Short mmCIF file of C-alpha atoms in Angstrom, two decimals:
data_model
loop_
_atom_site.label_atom_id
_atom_site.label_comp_id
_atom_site.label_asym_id
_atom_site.label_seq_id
_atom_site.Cartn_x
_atom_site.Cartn_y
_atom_site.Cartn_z
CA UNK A 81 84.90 -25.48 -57.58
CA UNK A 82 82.01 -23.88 -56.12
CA UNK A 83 79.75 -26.31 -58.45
CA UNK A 84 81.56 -29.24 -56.17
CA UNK A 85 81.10 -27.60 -53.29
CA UNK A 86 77.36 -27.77 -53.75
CA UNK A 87 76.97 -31.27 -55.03
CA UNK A 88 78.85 -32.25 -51.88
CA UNK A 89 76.84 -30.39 -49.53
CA UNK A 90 73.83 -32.66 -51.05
CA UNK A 91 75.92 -36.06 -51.50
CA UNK A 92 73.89 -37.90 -48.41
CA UNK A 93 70.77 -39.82 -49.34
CA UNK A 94 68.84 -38.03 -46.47
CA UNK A 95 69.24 -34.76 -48.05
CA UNK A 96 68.64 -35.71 -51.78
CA UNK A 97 65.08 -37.37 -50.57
CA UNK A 98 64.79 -34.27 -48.51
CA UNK A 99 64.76 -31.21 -51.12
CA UNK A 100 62.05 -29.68 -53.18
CA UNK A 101 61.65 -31.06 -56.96
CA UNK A 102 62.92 -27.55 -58.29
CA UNK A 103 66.44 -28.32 -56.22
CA UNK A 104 66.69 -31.98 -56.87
CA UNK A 105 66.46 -31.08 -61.16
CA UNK A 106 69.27 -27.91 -60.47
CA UNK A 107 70.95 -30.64 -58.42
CA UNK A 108 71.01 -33.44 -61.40
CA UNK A 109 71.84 -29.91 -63.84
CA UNK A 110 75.38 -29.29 -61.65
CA UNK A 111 76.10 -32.87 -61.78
CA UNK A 112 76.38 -33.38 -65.27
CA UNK A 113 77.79 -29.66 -65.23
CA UNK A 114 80.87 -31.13 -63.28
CA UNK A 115 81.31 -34.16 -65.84
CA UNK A 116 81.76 -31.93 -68.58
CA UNK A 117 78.58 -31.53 -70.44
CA UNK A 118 76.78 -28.58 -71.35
CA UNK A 119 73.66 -28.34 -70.35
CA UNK A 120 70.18 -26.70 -70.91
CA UNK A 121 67.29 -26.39 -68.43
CA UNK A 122 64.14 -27.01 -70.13
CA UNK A 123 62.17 -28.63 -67.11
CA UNK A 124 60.32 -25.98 -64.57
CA UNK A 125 56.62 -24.96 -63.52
CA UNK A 126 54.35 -26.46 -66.47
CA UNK A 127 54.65 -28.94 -69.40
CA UNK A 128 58.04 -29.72 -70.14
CA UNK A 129 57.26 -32.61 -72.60
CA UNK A 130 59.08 -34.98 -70.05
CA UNK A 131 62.49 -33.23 -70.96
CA UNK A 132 64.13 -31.54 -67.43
CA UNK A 133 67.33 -31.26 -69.00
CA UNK A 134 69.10 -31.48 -72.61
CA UNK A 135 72.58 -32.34 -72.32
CA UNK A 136 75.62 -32.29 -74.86
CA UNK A 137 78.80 -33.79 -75.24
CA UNK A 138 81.39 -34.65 -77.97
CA UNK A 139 78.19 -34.07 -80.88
CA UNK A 140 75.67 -36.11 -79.13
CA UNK A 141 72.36 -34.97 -77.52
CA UNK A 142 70.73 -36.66 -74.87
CA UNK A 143 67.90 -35.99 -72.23
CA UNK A 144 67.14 -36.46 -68.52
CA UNK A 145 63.93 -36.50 -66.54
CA UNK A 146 64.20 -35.57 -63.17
CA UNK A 147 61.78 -37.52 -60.49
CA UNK A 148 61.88 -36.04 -57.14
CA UNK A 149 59.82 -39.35 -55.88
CA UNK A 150 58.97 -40.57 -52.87
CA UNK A 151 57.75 -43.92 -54.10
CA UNK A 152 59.58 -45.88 -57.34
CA UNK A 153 58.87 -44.92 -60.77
CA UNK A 154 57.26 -47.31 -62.70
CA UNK A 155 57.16 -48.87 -65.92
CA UNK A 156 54.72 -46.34 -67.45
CA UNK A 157 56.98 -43.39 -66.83
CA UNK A 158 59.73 -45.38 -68.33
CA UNK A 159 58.03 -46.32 -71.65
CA UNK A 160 57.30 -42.57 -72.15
CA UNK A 161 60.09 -41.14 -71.62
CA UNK A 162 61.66 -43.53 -73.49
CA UNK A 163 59.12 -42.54 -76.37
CA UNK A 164 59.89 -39.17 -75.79
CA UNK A 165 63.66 -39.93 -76.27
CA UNK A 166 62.99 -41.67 -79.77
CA UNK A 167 60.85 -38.48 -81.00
CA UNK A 168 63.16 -36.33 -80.41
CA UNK A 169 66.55 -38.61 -81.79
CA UNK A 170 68.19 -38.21 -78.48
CA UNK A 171 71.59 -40.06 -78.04
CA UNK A 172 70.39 -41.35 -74.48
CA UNK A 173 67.39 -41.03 -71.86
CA UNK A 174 68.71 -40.36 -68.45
CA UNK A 175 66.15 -40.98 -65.58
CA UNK A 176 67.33 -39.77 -62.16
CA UNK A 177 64.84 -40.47 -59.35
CA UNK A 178 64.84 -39.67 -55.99
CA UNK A 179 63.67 -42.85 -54.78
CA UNK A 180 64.23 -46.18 -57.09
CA UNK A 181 62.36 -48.07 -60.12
CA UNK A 182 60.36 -51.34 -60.11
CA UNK A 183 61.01 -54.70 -61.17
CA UNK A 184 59.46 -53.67 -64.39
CA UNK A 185 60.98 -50.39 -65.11
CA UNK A 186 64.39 -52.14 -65.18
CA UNK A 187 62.85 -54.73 -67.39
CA UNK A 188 61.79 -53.04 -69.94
CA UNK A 189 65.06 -50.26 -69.52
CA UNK A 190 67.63 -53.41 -70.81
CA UNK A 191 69.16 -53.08 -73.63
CA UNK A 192 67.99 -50.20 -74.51
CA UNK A 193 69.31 -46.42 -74.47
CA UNK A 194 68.35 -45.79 -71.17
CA UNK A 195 69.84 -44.89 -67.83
CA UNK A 196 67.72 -45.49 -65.04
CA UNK A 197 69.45 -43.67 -61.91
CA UNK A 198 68.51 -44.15 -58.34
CA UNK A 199 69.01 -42.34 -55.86
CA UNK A 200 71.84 -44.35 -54.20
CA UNK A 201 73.63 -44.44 -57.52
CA UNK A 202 73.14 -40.31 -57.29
CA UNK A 203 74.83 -40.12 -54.16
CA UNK A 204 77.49 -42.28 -55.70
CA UNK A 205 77.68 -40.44 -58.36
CA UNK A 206 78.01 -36.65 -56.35
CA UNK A 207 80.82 -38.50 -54.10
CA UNK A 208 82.59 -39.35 -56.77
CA UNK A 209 82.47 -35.90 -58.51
CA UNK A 210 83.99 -33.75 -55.08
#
């Protein structure tokens, strides 16, 4: 309950473009908290190898990057993470941005094992949790 209570008091697009990078990743964290998933911090101050946060669920193992952006992540950042994603043997690569991807990033995201989240699709996704 009180993990609800604190997605909803960030579930406005405003407030999500408004907090600090270390919020926005705890943020993402207590969202996939509240679907069910357990989930590891790995992200913080220094390297992280692109992996915020491992998450698990029914045997499968899958990681998110966390971009606290103002401007849209591009295709660059997508290709590595995806990289990343295959190295590892993750099930999924969640990307959760702040802001939104280009053209290019969606491109190259289809079809593949990636999630590319925006941050309208955030909101969404913290109103539909509380």
């Amino acid at each position: 309950k009180k993990k609800k209570q604190e997605i909803r008091n960030y579930s406005n697009l405003q407030k999500l473009k408004n907090m600090n990078w270390e919020k926005y990743e705890l943020l993402i964290k207590k969202i996939f908290e509240a679907k069910g998933y357990k989930v590891s911090r790995i992200g913080g101050h220094g390297s992280d190898g692109g992996i915020d946060l491992i998450i698990r669920k029914h045997g499968k193992k899958s990681m998110i990057q966390c971009k606290r952006y103002q401007n849209n992540v591009g295709v660059k950042t997508v290709r590595e993470m995806y990289a990343v994603g295959i190295h590892h043997k993750f099930s999924k690569v969640y990307i959760y941005t702040s802001a939104s991807f280009t053209k290019d990033a969606y491109e190259f995201a289809k079809g593949k094992n990636l999630i590319l989240v925006n941050s309208e699709q955030t909101v969404q996704q913290m109103k539909a949790l509380t």
